[in-house]
Structure formats: C-alpha cells, structure tokens
Coordinates of C-alpha atoms in Angstrom, one line a residue:
Chain A
M1 CA -13.0 6.7 -21.1
N2 CA -12.7 3.1 -20.1
P3 CA -15.3 1.6 -17.7
Q4 CA -12.8 1.0 -14.9
L5 CA -11.7 4.6 -14.8
R6 CA -15.3 5.7 -14.9
R7 CA -16.0 3.5 -11.9
H8 CA -13.1 4.9 -9.9
L9 CA -14.2 8.5 -10.9
A10 CA -17.8 7.8 -9.8
S11 CA -16.7 6.6 -6.4
A12 CA -14.3 9.5 -5.9
V13 CA -17.0 12.0 -6.9
F14 CA -19.4 10.3 -4.5
I15 CA -17.0 10.4 -1.5
L16 CA -16.1 14.1 -2.2
G17 CA -19.8 14.8 -2.6
F18 CA -20.5 13.3 0.9
F19 CA -18.0 15.6 2.5
L20 CA -19.2 18.7 0.5
L21 CA -22.8 18.0 1.6
W22 CA -21.6 17.7 5.2
E23 CA -19.8 21.0 4.9
A24 CA -22.8 22.7 3.3
L25 CA -25.3 21.4 5.9
C26 CA -23.0 22.7 8.7
W27 CA -22.9 26.1 7.1
L28 CA -26.6 26.1 6.3
F29 CA -27.8 25.3 9.8
G30 CA -24.9 27.0 11.6
V31 CA -24.0 23.8 13.5
S32 CA -21.5 24.5 16.3
D33 CA -18.0 22.9 16.1
I34 CA -18.7 21.2 19.5
V35 CA -21.7 19.3 18.1
L36 CA -20.4 18.5 14.6
P37 CA -17.3 20.1 13.2
K38 CA -17.1 20.9 9.5
P39 CA -14.9 18.7 7.3
S40 CA -12.7 21.8 6.5
E41 CA -12.3 22.4 10.2
I42 CA -11.3 18.7 10.8
I43 CA -8.7 18.9 8.0
I44 CA -7.2 22.1 9.4
T45 CA -7.0 20.5 12.9
L46 CA -5.5 17.4 11.4
I47 CA -2.8 19.3 9.6
A48 CA -2.0 21.6 12.5
R49 CA -1.8 18.8 15.0
M50 CA 0.0 16.3 12.7
P51 CA 3.4 16.5 14.4
A52 CA 1.8 15.7 17.8
L53 CA -0.5 13.1 16.3
W54 CA 2.1 11.2 14.2
P55 CA 3.6 9.1 17.1
H56 CA 0.1 8.1 18.1
I57 CA -0.8 7.1 14.6
L58 CA 2.3 4.9 14.4
Q59 CA 1.5 3.4 17.8
T60 CA -2.1 2.5 16.7
L61 CA -1.0 1.1 13.4
Y62 CA 1.8 -0.9 14.9
T63 CA -0.4 -2.3 17.7
T64 CA -3.1 -3.2 15.2
L65 CA -0.7 -4.9 12.8
I66 CA 0.8 -7.1 15.6
G67 CA -2.6 -8.0 16.9
F68 CA -3.8 -8.7 13.4
G69 CA -0.7 -10.9 12.7
L70 CA -1.2 -12.9 15.8
G71 CA -4.9 -13.2 15.0
I72 CA -4.1 -14.5 11.6
A73 CA -1.7 -17.2 13.0
I74 CA -4.1 -18.4 15.7
G75 CA -7.1 -18.0 13.4
I76 CA -5.6 -20.2 10.7
A77 CA -4.5 -22.8 13.2
L78 CA -7.9 -23.0 14.8
G79 CA -9.6 -22.9 11.5
V80 CA -7.6 -25.8 10.1
L81 CA -8.3 -27.8 13.3
V82 CA -12.1 -27.0 13.3
G83 CA -12.4 -27.5 9.5
S84 CA -10.6 -30.8 9.2
S85 CA -11.9 -32.7 12.3
R86 CA -15.5 -33.4 13.0
L87 CA -14.8 -33.7 16.7
A88 CA -13.0 -30.4 16.9
Y89 CA -15.9 -28.8 15.0
D90 CA -18.4 -30.1 17.5
V91 CA -16.3 -29.2 20.5
A92 CA -14.8 -25.9 19.5
Y93 CA -17.6 -24.2 17.6
P94 CA -19.9 -23.5 20.6
L95 CA -17.0 -22.2 22.6
L96 CA -15.8 -20.0 19.7
I97 CA -19.3 -18.5 19.2
G98 CA -19.7 -17.9 22.9
F99 CA -16.3 -16.2 22.9
A100 CA -17.1 -14.1 19.9
T101 CA -20.3 -12.9 21.5
I102 CA -18.6 -11.4 24.5
P103 CA -18.3 -7.6 24.1
K104 CA -14.6 -7.0 23.7
V105 CA -14.7 -3.8 25.8
A106 CA -15.5 -6.1 28.8
V107 CA -12.4 -8.1 28.2
V108 CA -10.0 -5.1 28.2
P109 CA -10.0 -4.6 32.0
I110 CA -9.1 -8.3 32.4
F111 CA -6.2 -7.9 30.1
V112 CA -5.1 -4.8 32.0
L113 CA -5.4 -6.7 35.2
W114 CA -3.1 -9.4 33.8
F115 CA -0.6 -7.4 31.8
G116 CA -0.9 -3.8 33.0
A117 CA -2.1 -0.8 31.0
G118 CA -0.4 0.0 27.7
G119 CA 0.5 -1.9 24.5
V120 CA -0.1 -5.5 25.5
P121 CA -3.9 -5.3 26.2
A122 CA -4.3 -3.3 22.9
V123 CA -2.5 -6.0 20.9
L124 CA -4.5 -8.8 22.6
T125 CA -7.8 -7.0 22.1
A126 CA -7.0 -6.4 18.4
M127 CA -6.1 -10.1 18.2
I128 CA -9.3 -11.5 19.7
M129 CA -11.3 -9.2 17.5
C130 CA -9.9 -10.8 14.3
I131 CA -9.8 -14.4 15.3
F132 CA -13.4 -15.3 14.9
P133 CA -14.1 -14.3 11.2
I134 CA -10.8 -16.0 10.2
V135 CA -11.6 -19.3 12.0
V136 CA -15.1 -19.4 10.6
N137 CA -14.0 -18.7 7.1
V138 CA -11.0 -21.1 7.1
A139 CA -13.1 -23.8 8.6
T140 CA -15.9 -23.3 6.1
G141 CA -13.4 -23.4 3.2
L142 CA -11.8 -26.6 4.4
A143 CA -15.1 -28.3 5.3
T144 CA -16.6 -27.5 1.8
T145 CA -13.6 -28.8 -0.2
E146 CA -15.0 -31.0 -2.9
P147 CA -14.3 -34.7 -2.0
E148 CA -13.4 -35.3 -5.6
L149 CA -10.4 -33.0 -5.3
E150 CA -9.2 -34.9 -2.3
D151 CA -9.7 -38.2 -4.1
V152 CA -7.2 -37.1 -6.7
M153 CA -4.6 -36.8 -3.9
R154 CA -5.7 -39.9 -2.0
A155 CA -5.4 -42.0 -5.2
L156 CA -1.8 -40.9 -5.2
H157 CA -1.4 -42.1 -1.6
A158 CA -0.8 -38.5 -0.4
S159 CA -0.6 -38.0 3.3
K160 CA -3.2 -35.9 5.2
L161 CA -0.7 -33.1 5.5
E162 CA 0.0 -33.1 1.7
I163 CA -3.7 -33.1 1.0
L164 CA -4.2 -30.1 3.3
W165 CA -1.2 -28.3 1.8
N166 CA -2.0 -29.0 -1.8
V167 CA -5.8 -29.0 -1.9
G168 CA -7.4 -27.8 1.4
L169 CA -5.5 -24.6 2.0
P170 CA -5.4 -23.3 -1.6
R171 CA -9.1 -24.1 -1.9
T172 CA -9.6 -22.1 1.3
M173 CA -7.7 -19.0 0.2
P174 CA -10.7 -17.0 -1.2
Y175 CA -12.6 -17.6 2.1
F176 CA -9.5 -16.7 4.0
F177 CA -8.9 -13.4 2.2
A178 CA -12.6 -12.5 2.5
S179 CA -12.2 -12.9 6.3
L180 CA -9.0 -10.8 6.3
K181 CA -10.7 -7.8 4.9
V182 CA -13.3 -8.0 7.7
S183 CA -10.7 -8.8 10.3
V184 CA -8.3 -5.9 9.5
T185 CA -11.1 -3.4 10.2
L186 CA -12.1 -5.2 13.3
A187 CA -8.5 -5.2 14.5
F188 CA -8.5 -1.4 14.4
V189 CA -11.7 -1.4 16.5
G190 CA -10.0 -3.7 19.0
T191 CA -6.9 -1.5 19.3
V192 CA -8.9 1.7 19.7
I193 CA -11.2 0.2 22.3
S194 CA -8.3 -0.9 24.4
E195 CA -6.4 2.4 23.9
T196 CA -9.5 4.3 25.0
V197 CA -10.0 2.3 28.1
A198 CA -6.4 1.8 29.3
S199 CA -3.5 3.3 27.6
N200 CA -1.6 6.6 27.4
R201 CA -0.7 6.3 23.8
G202 CA -2.5 5.8 20.5
I203 CA -5.3 7.4 18.5
G204 CA -7.9 5.9 20.9
N205 CA -6.2 7.7 23.8
V206 CA -5.9 10.9 21.9
M207 CA -9.6 10.9 21.1
M208 CA -10.5 10.1 24.7
I209 CA -8.5 13.1 26.0
A210 CA -9.8 15.3 23.2
S211 CA -13.4 14.5 24.0
S212 CA -13.0 15.2 27.7
N213 CA -11.5 18.6 26.7
F214 CA -14.4 19.2 24.3
D215 CA -11.9 19.4 21.5
V216 CA -14.4 17.9 19.1
P217 CA -12.5 18.7 15.9
L218 CA -9.6 16.7 17.2
V219 CA -11.9 13.7 18.0
F220 CA -13.2 13.8 14.5
A221 CA -9.6 14.1 13.2
G222 CA -8.9 10.9 15.1
L223 CA -11.9 9.2 13.5
L224 CA -10.8 10.3 10.1
I225 CA -7.3 8.9 10.7
L226 CA -8.7 5.6 11.7
A227 CA -11.0 5.5 8.7
V228 CA -8.2 6.3 6.3
L229 CA -5.9 3.6 8.0
G230 CA -8.7 1.0 7.8
V231 CA -9.4 1.8 4.1
A232 CA -5.7 1.6 3.3
L233 CA -5.2 -1.8 4.9
Y234 CA -8.4 -3.1 3.3
A235 CA -7.2 -1.9 -0.1
I236 CA -3.8 -3.6 0.5
F237 CA -5.5 -6.9 1.3
S238 CA -7.8 -6.6 -1.7
V239 CA -4.8 -6.2 -4.0
I240 CA -3.1 -9.3 -2.5
E241 CA -6.4 -11.2 -2.7
T242 CA -6.9 -10.5 -6.4
N243 CA -3.3 -11.6 -7.1
I244 CA -3.5 -14.8 -5.1
T245 CA -7.0 -15.9 -5.6
G246 CA -7.6 -14.7 -9.1
W247 CA -8.7 -18.2 -10.1
A248 CA -11.8 -17.8 -8.0
H249 CA -12.8 -14.5 -9.6
R250 CA -13.2 -15.3 -13.3
K251 CA -16.5 -13.9 -14.4
D252 CA -15.1 -11.8 -17.2
E253 CA -13.3 -14.7 -18.9
M254 CA -14.9 -17.0 -21.4
A255 CA -14.4 -20.7 -21.6
M256 CA -13.0 -22.0 -24.9
G257 CA -14.9 -24.3 -27.1
Chain B
M1 CA -13.8 -66.4 5.6
I2 CA -10.1 -66.4 5.4
S3 CA -8.4 -65.2 8.5
A4 CA -4.8 -66.1 8.1
N5 CA -2.6 -63.1 7.3
V6 CA 0.1 -65.1 5.5
P7 CA -0.6 -65.0 1.8
D8 CA -0.1 -68.1 -0.2
P9 CA 2.8 -67.3 -2.5
R10 CA 1.7 -69.8 -5.2
T11 CA -1.5 -68.1 -6.2
H12 CA -0.4 -64.6 -7.1
S13 CA 2.8 -64.9 -8.8
Q14 CA 1.9 -64.6 -12.5
Y15 CA -0.6 -61.9 -12.2
F16 CA -0.1 -58.2 -11.7
V17 CA -3.4 -57.6 -10.0
E18 CA -5.3 -60.3 -8.2
L19 CA -8.5 -60.2 -6.2
E20 CA -8.9 -63.4 -4.2
E21 CA -12.2 -64.3 -2.6
V22 CA -12.7 -60.6 -1.9
T23 CA -16.0 -59.3 -0.3
L24 CA -16.8 -55.9 0.9
S25 CA -19.7 -54.8 3.1
Y26 CA -20.6 -51.6 4.8
G27 CA -22.3 -51.1 8.2
R28 CA -23.4 -53.6 10.8
G29 CA -26.3 -55.8 11.7
D30 CA -29.5 -55.2 9.8
K31 CA -28.1 -52.2 8.0
K32 CA -25.3 -54.2 6.6
I33 CA -24.9 -53.7 2.9
H34 CA -23.0 -56.2 0.8
A35 CA -21.4 -54.0 -1.8
L36 CA -19.3 -56.7 -3.3
G37 CA -20.0 -60.5 -3.1
L38 CA -17.4 -63.1 -3.4
T39 CA -15.2 -61.8 -6.2
N40 CA -12.1 -63.2 -8.0
L41 CA -10.4 -61.2 -10.6
R42 CA -7.0 -61.6 -12.2
L43 CA -5.1 -59.1 -14.4
K44 CA -1.9 -59.9 -16.2
Q45 CA 0.8 -57.1 -16.3
G46 CA 0.0 -54.7 -19.1
D47 CA -3.5 -56.0 -19.6
F48 CA -6.5 -53.8 -20.3
V49 CA -9.7 -55.0 -18.6
A50 CA -13.1 -53.3 -18.6
L51 CA -15.7 -53.6 -16.0
V52 CA -19.3 -53.2 -17.2
G53 CA -22.6 -53.6 -15.4
P54 CA -25.7 -51.9 -14.1
S55 CA -25.2 -48.9 -11.8
G56 CA -24.5 -49.7 -8.2
C57 CA -23.0 -53.1 -9.0
G58 CA -19.6 -52.4 -7.3
K59 CA -17.5 -51.6 -10.3
S60 CA -16.0 -48.5 -8.7
T61 CA -15.6 -50.5 -5.5
I62 CA -13.2 -52.8 -7.3
L63 CA -11.2 -49.9 -8.5
K64 CA -11.0 -48.5 -5.0
L65 CA -10.0 -51.8 -3.6
V66 CA -7.2 -52.3 -6.1
S67 CA -5.9 -48.7 -5.7
G68 CA -6.0 -49.2 -1.9
L69 CA -8.5 -46.4 -1.2
I70 CA -10.6 -48.9 0.7
T71 CA -9.8 -52.2 2.4
A72 CA -11.6 -55.5 1.6
S73 CA -13.9 -57.0 4.4
T74 CA -12.6 -60.5 3.7
G75 CA -10.2 -61.9 1.1
Y76 CA -7.0 -60.6 -0.4
V77 CA -6.1 -58.0 -2.9
Y78 CA -2.6 -58.4 -4.4
V79 CA -0.9 -55.9 -6.6
A80 CA 2.5 -56.8 -8.1
G81 CA 2.7 -59.9 -6.0
R82 CA 2.2 -58.1 -2.7
Q83 CA -0.8 -57.4 -0.7
V84 CA -2.2 -54.0 -1.6
G85 CA -0.9 -51.2 0.6
A86 CA 2.1 -53.3 1.7
E87 CA 4.4 -51.6 -0.8
P88 CA 3.3 -48.4 -2.6
I89 CA 3.0 -49.0 -6.3
R90 CA 2.4 -46.2 -8.7
V91 CA -1.3 -45.8 -9.4
G92 CA -2.8 -43.3 -11.9
M93 CA -6.5 -42.5 -11.6
A94 CA -8.9 -40.6 -13.8
F95 CA -12.5 -39.9 -12.8
Q96 CA -15.7 -39.0 -14.6
N97 CA -15.1 -35.4 -13.5
P98 CA -11.7 -34.1 -14.6
T99 CA -11.2 -32.7 -11.0
M100 CA -8.5 -30.3 -12.0
L101 CA -7.3 -28.0 -9.2
P102 CA -8.6 -24.6 -10.3
W103 CA -5.7 -22.6 -8.7
L104 CA -3.1 -24.4 -10.8
T105 CA -2.3 -24.1 -14.5
V106 CA -3.1 -27.1 -16.6
R107 CA 0.6 -28.0 -16.7
E108 CA 0.9 -27.8 -12.9
N109 CA -2.2 -30.0 -12.6
V110 CA -0.6 -32.6 -14.8
M111 CA 2.6 -32.4 -12.8
L112 CA 0.8 -32.9 -9.5
P113 CA 1.5 -36.7 -9.2
L114 CA 5.3 -35.9 -9.6
K115 CA 5.0 -33.7 -6.6
I116 CA 3.4 -36.4 -4.4
V117 CA 4.6 -39.9 -5.6
P118 CA 8.0 -41.3 -4.9
P119 CA 10.6 -41.5 -6.4
F120 CA 9.7 -38.3 -8.2
R121 CA 8.8 -36.3 -5.2
E122 CA 12.3 -36.2 -3.9
Q123 CA 13.5 -34.6 -7.2
Y124 CA 10.5 -32.3 -7.7
R125 CA 12.1 -29.1 -6.5
A126 CA 15.2 -29.7 -8.7
K127 CA 13.4 -30.8 -11.9
R128 CA 10.0 -29.0 -11.9
N129 CA 11.3 -26.4 -14.3
G130 CA 13.2 -28.8 -16.4
E131 CA 12.7 -32.5 -17.0
F132 CA 9.3 -32.8 -15.2
R133 CA 8.0 -29.8 -17.1
D134 CA 9.1 -31.3 -20.4
R135 CA 7.5 -34.6 -19.5
A136 CA 4.2 -32.9 -18.8
D137 CA 4.4 -30.9 -22.0
A138 CA 5.2 -34.0 -24.0
L139 CA 2.1 -35.7 -22.7
L140 CA -0.1 -32.7 -23.2
K141 CA 1.2 -32.6 -26.8
E142 CA 0.4 -36.2 -27.2
V143 CA -3.3 -35.6 -26.3
G144 CA -3.5 -32.5 -28.5
L145 CA -3.1 -29.8 -25.8
A146 CA 0.3 -28.6 -26.9
N147 CA -0.3 -24.9 -26.2
F148 CA -2.6 -25.2 -23.3
G149 CA -0.1 -25.9 -20.5
D150 CA -0.2 -22.3 -19.2
K151 CA -4.0 -22.0 -19.3
R152 CA -6.2 -22.3 -16.2
P153 CA -8.5 -25.3 -16.1
W154 CA -11.6 -23.2 -16.4
Q155 CA -10.4 -21.8 -19.7
L156 CA -10.7 -25.3 -21.2
S157 CA -13.7 -27.3 -22.4
G158 CA -14.8 -30.5 -20.8
G159 CA -13.2 -32.7 -23.4
M160 CA -9.9 -30.8 -23.1
L161 CA -10.0 -31.1 -19.3
Q162 CA -10.5 -34.8 -19.6
R163 CA -7.5 -35.1 -21.9
A164 CA -5.5 -33.2 -19.3
S165 CA -6.9 -35.5 -16.6
L166 CA -5.5 -38.5 -18.6
C167 CA -2.1 -36.8 -18.7
R168 CA -2.2 -36.4 -15.0
A169 CA -3.1 -40.1 -14.6
L170 CA -0.1 -41.1 -16.7
V171 CA 2.6 -38.5 -16.0
H172 CA 4.2 -40.6 -13.2
E173 CA 4.4 -43.7 -15.4
P174 CA 1.9 -45.6 -13.3
Q175 CA 2.1 -49.4 -13.2
L176 CA -1.6 -49.4 -12.7
L177 CA -4.1 -47.1 -14.3
M178 CA -7.6 -46.9 -12.9
L179 CA -10.2 -45.3 -15.1
D180 CA -13.5 -44.6 -13.5
E181 CA -15.8 -43.7 -16.4
P182 CA -13.4 -41.0 -17.6
F183 CA -15.3 -40.4 -20.8
G184 CA -18.8 -40.7 -19.4
A185 CA -19.6 -37.0 -19.3
L186 CA -18.4 -36.2 -22.9
D187 CA -20.2 -36.0 -26.2
Q188 CA -20.0 -39.0 -28.6
F189 CA -17.4 -37.4 -30.9
T190 CA -15.1 -36.3 -28.2
R191 CA -15.4 -39.6 -26.6
E192 CA -14.4 -41.5 -29.7
E193 CA -11.5 -39.2 -30.2
L194 CA -10.3 -39.9 -26.7
W195 CA -10.7 -43.6 -27.1
A196 CA -8.1 -43.5 -29.9
I197 CA -5.8 -41.3 -27.8
M198 CA -6.2 -43.7 -24.8
Q199 CA -5.4 -46.7 -27.0
D200 CA -2.3 -45.0 -28.3
L201 CA -1.1 -44.1 -24.8
W202 CA -1.7 -47.6 -23.6
T203 CA 0.1 -49.1 -26.5
K204 CA 3.1 -46.9 -25.8
M205 CA 3.3 -47.0 -22.0
R206 CA 1.6 -50.3 -21.4
P207 CA 0.3 -49.8 -17.9
T208 CA -2.1 -52.4 -16.5
V209 CA -5.5 -50.8 -16.9
L210 CA -8.8 -51.3 -15.2
L211 CA -11.6 -49.3 -16.8
V212 CA -15.1 -48.9 -15.4
T213 CA -17.6 -47.9 -18.0
H214 CA -21.3 -47.9 -18.9
D215 CA -20.5 -47.7 -22.6
L216 CA -20.3 -51.1 -24.1
K217 CA -18.8 -49.8 -27.3
E218 CA -16.1 -48.1 -25.3
A219 CA -15.4 -51.4 -23.5
G220 CA -15.2 -53.3 -26.8
Y221 CA -13.0 -50.6 -28.4
L222 CA -10.5 -50.3 -25.6
A223 CA -10.3 -53.5 -23.5
N224 CA -8.6 -56.8 -23.9
R225 CA -11.1 -58.4 -21.6
I226 CA -14.6 -57.4 -20.4
C227 CA -16.0 -58.4 -17.1
V228 CA -19.8 -58.1 -16.7
M229 CA -21.0 -57.5 -13.1
R230 CA -24.3 -58.0 -11.4
A231 CA -25.6 -55.8 -8.6
R232 CA -26.5 -56.4 -4.9
P233 CA -24.2 -57.9 -4.1
G234 CA -21.8 -57.1 -6.9
V235 CA -20.3 -60.1 -8.4
I236 CA -18.6 -60.8 -11.8
V237 CA -21.0 -62.9 -13.9
D238 CA -19.1 -63.0 -17.1
D239 CA -15.5 -62.6 -18.2
A240 CA -14.7 -62.7 -21.9
E241 CA -11.7 -61.9 -24.1
V242 CA -12.1 -59.2 -26.8
P243 CA -10.6 -60.8 -29.9
F244 CA -10.3 -57.8 -32.2
A245 CA -6.8 -56.8 -33.5
R246 CA -5.2 -53.5 -32.5
P247 CA -5.1 -50.7 -33.3
R248 CA -8.8 -50.7 -33.3
T249 CA -10.9 -48.1 -35.1
I250 CA -14.4 -46.6 -34.9
E251 CA -15.2 -48.3 -38.2
M252 CA -14.5 -51.6 -36.5
S253 CA -17.3 -51.0 -34.1
Y254 CA -19.8 -51.2 -36.9
T255 CA -18.7 -54.7 -38.1
P256 CA -20.9 -57.7 -37.3
P257 CA -18.6 -59.4 -34.8
F258 CA -18.3 -56.1 -32.8
V259 CA -22.0 -55.5 -32.8
A260 CA -22.6 -59.2 -31.8
L261 CA -20.2 -58.6 -28.8
T262 CA -21.9 -55.5 -27.6
Q263 CA -25.3 -57.1 -28.1
R264 CA -24.2 -60.1 -26.0
L265 CA -22.9 -57.8 -23.2
R266 CA -26.1 -55.8 -23.3
E267 CA -28.2 -58.9 -22.8
L268 CA -26.0 -60.0 -19.9
I269 CA -26.4 -56.7 -18.2
V270 CA -30.1 -56.5 -18.7
A271 CA -30.4 -60.0 -17.2
A272 CA -28.2 -59.0 -14.3
R273 CA -30.2 -55.9 -13.4
P274 CA -32.2 -56.2 -10.2
A275 CA -35.8 -56.9 -11.3
K276 CA -37.8 -54.5 -9.1
E277 CA -35.5 -51.6 -8.7
A278 CA -35.2 -49.4 -11.7
A279 CA -31.9 -47.6 -12.0

C-alpha cells in the first residue's frame, strides 16, 4: 500500500469513526432527537427532504460563489494597492483592520436597509467576509517580494506594471491561495448569517425555520450540507493551488549536484 | 558642479560608456554620504573592464549608474553617445545571486529579457515557441546546460544557476553587460570553469562589459582593463591595461607576469582601504 493511499484511508477511517462514536453515544445515553439527533437520523432526514432542500442548496452555493468572486476581485485590487505603496499601507491598514473586526451579523441589517431582504445582502455579506484575508495575504506577498527579483526586472527597464505582473503577482500566488482556502469557508459563513437574518431562501433560512419548529434533525441536515459544501470548495481550491503554485511546495524534490 | 543640461558633443563620441565628473551622494546635511567622489571612466565599445577595490567603495554604484538604475548627483553618464536614460539601450545584468524566478522553468527565466526589452517584446508572443526558444536553448547549450531548460531553478546547483543567469544576461544581445560579482558565491573550480565560458561568450558576442569583482585573479583572467577603487568616497585610483593574450587560461594565472599583476593590484587595494574601519 503506498503512503498516500494509507494517508487517505486513515483520514476516511477517522471521519467515519467520529460519526460512529456520535451515533454510539446517542444510543448509549438515549439522547433525544431534539437535543442532538443521531447521524443516521440526520442522513435519513437529508435524503427524505432532499427534493425540497435542493433549490435552497443551489441558492446558498450560488450566493456564496458570487460573493466570493466579488471578494476575490476587490481583495486582490486592495491587496495590490496596500502591498505596493507605503502610503496606502499606512492609510488603509487601520481602516481594514477596523472593518474586519466589526461582527458581520451587525452589518446585515444595514445591507437589508439599503438593498431590501433577499439575495443582495447575502452576496454582500459573503463578500465582506472574504475580503480581509485576501487583502492581508496579497499585500504580505507583494511587500515581502525579494528586491533582488525586482532588480532583475529593473535592470531591463521594465515598467512598474510589468514588474508587478511578472514578479510581484506570481510571487504572491502561494499567499493568495492560502487566503482563498480561508476565504471560501468564510464566504459560506457570511451567506448563512445573512440568510438567517433576512431572506426567505437558502440553507440559512431553512435552518432558521426548522429550529423554530424544533425540527432539530433538519437543522443538523442543513449544517451537514454546509460542511460538505465548504469541504468541497476547499478541496477544489487546494487542487488548483497545487497545480499553480507547485514551485513553492517542493520539499520532496532533491536539488541536483 | 556642472549645471548645464546640454552635453558637449566632443567628449563622448569615441567611447561607448563615459562617466564624466560624476559624483553620487545620498541623504542631506550632516547625514550626507558621499558614495562616489569625482569619477571619470571611459569604456570603448566591446571593451571588458573590471572594477576592483575594498568593499563599500562604490563599485556597484558605478554599475547602477551606467545601467540607469540610479541617477548621478552631479556630472554626466553617457552610453552610446547619449545621456543614460535618454534612449533605452539593451543592458544585460548578472548579480551575485542568480535571482532566477522560481515559478518559471530555467528556459523561461532565460527568455525573460525577450519578454520585456524592445524590440523583442513586440514579437514575444509570436516567437516564444520558435525562434526565441531556440535562442535560449542555444545559449543554455553553450554554457553546458543543454538538457536543463525544462527544469525548475531549485532543481539546479548554484553553479548551474549562475550559468543560467549569464544566459539571461546575454539572451537579448545586450550592448552593455553589467556583471556584479556574478561568480562570487561559487567554489573555486566552478568559478574557473565559468571564467572560461564567460571569455568565450564575450569573444563571440562582444558586448561592452563592466565587471565588479573581489577576485583579482578573475579580474586578470577576464578583463582588458582593471580599475582599482578606493572607498569613502569611492574614486578610481588606478587604471591599468591587462596585456595578456587571449584566449587566456588558468595556467596563465600562475605565470610570473600574471602573479606580478595580481600582487600589484593587491597592494593598491590594501593601501586604498580605510585605515580604521575593518571590512
């Protein structure tokens, strides 16, 4: 058995074990479904309600992806600005940190006030959740670019834009992808917060209604869906990351003599 | 101090590179540092000049002035008969660190100047998989890296990277080649091997070369002329021709005239070193 397969197997066994333990403890202590449903119960609910849940899943995924996309665009733009200009760094960083500290749940009502309840506040909440990690990482990547690498370009009389494009941004890619993996999970959090507070669609809304009806298995089914979506997107970005920034992960390789 | 902006056309016609009454200082007031005192230096087209001297004497400053990375405080720098920066000339540079971009292959690194420097940049898209690629491969072959074009920089040793770095400095057929201690971080044998390669490349392509080095043997092996500099402020204190015939060999560096040359340079540099401050 090769080591990679063994690693995957170990992680699968561990995850399965976690749910089995959960199930066993629920049986053992006779925990009520209203307090903590058994995993089997959650799965059954999930399958039974799937036709009704499906549009909400799509809605949440769609909202998150749009918010995430916007967050990436704005995050890169701000990150490039903050990372390449000392002035922008000094001016924008305190503002950004202040903004990132605000609980996003407090912002949702403002968005609702401006744009009405529904999809737009959810997209915007997802977006502002992702911006901060992206800005910080892109800015760090740019600011820590080795001056020697830039000298190579400057000696060729390259313009600032050419230096950014050929040295700054590629150098920043590993940082950028690290931030994407954090951001994509945060984007889900943002969407669900907004859907819970002010929307009539999406998984957040489903969970909200289910909990007010004491339909706890459905609440947990919603949580499971969100977790699965988050893991799936995380995995997608991990694969893209290893393909694009493979040069930064080279521990296994040996230098030649 | 010369304040007129109109250069005198008589003084810079026959030289490819000319530093005329150049000084360079950083900072203001009490903190002002004179990096370069009054300096005059002339290079003929296709010449190979080495700058040697104690550390901090402004050798690299001269390189940066000539390549236009920094501007002189006073005086003029002419390249190809024009004030530097007025008209872009093709400059190749190699540094002590090979500074390969790790996300590109070795070949892509070598081709980088073709992507940036006119007139190649306009044709880059059309020729990057054809003519330009062949040109990079030909150079890599010349320095003994024929099969390494597709490798990543971190798969190569320091000596191999420095060879690739030389290829990158030469791929766009620079009129001016600036070498800032390119062999400084290598072991003695690799260094000697690269001297021979450098000499071959220079003989073939004949760029005007300015080499900064600490290694007197290297200066004697490669250069047509050696300028010795003194520190604080940096000025050129000696400028001598190297009379040995080309192609030069390592054996040559053990002959009495060569040894006498390096000894003389050594004494000049020791004398030029600032007395109190140890390097």
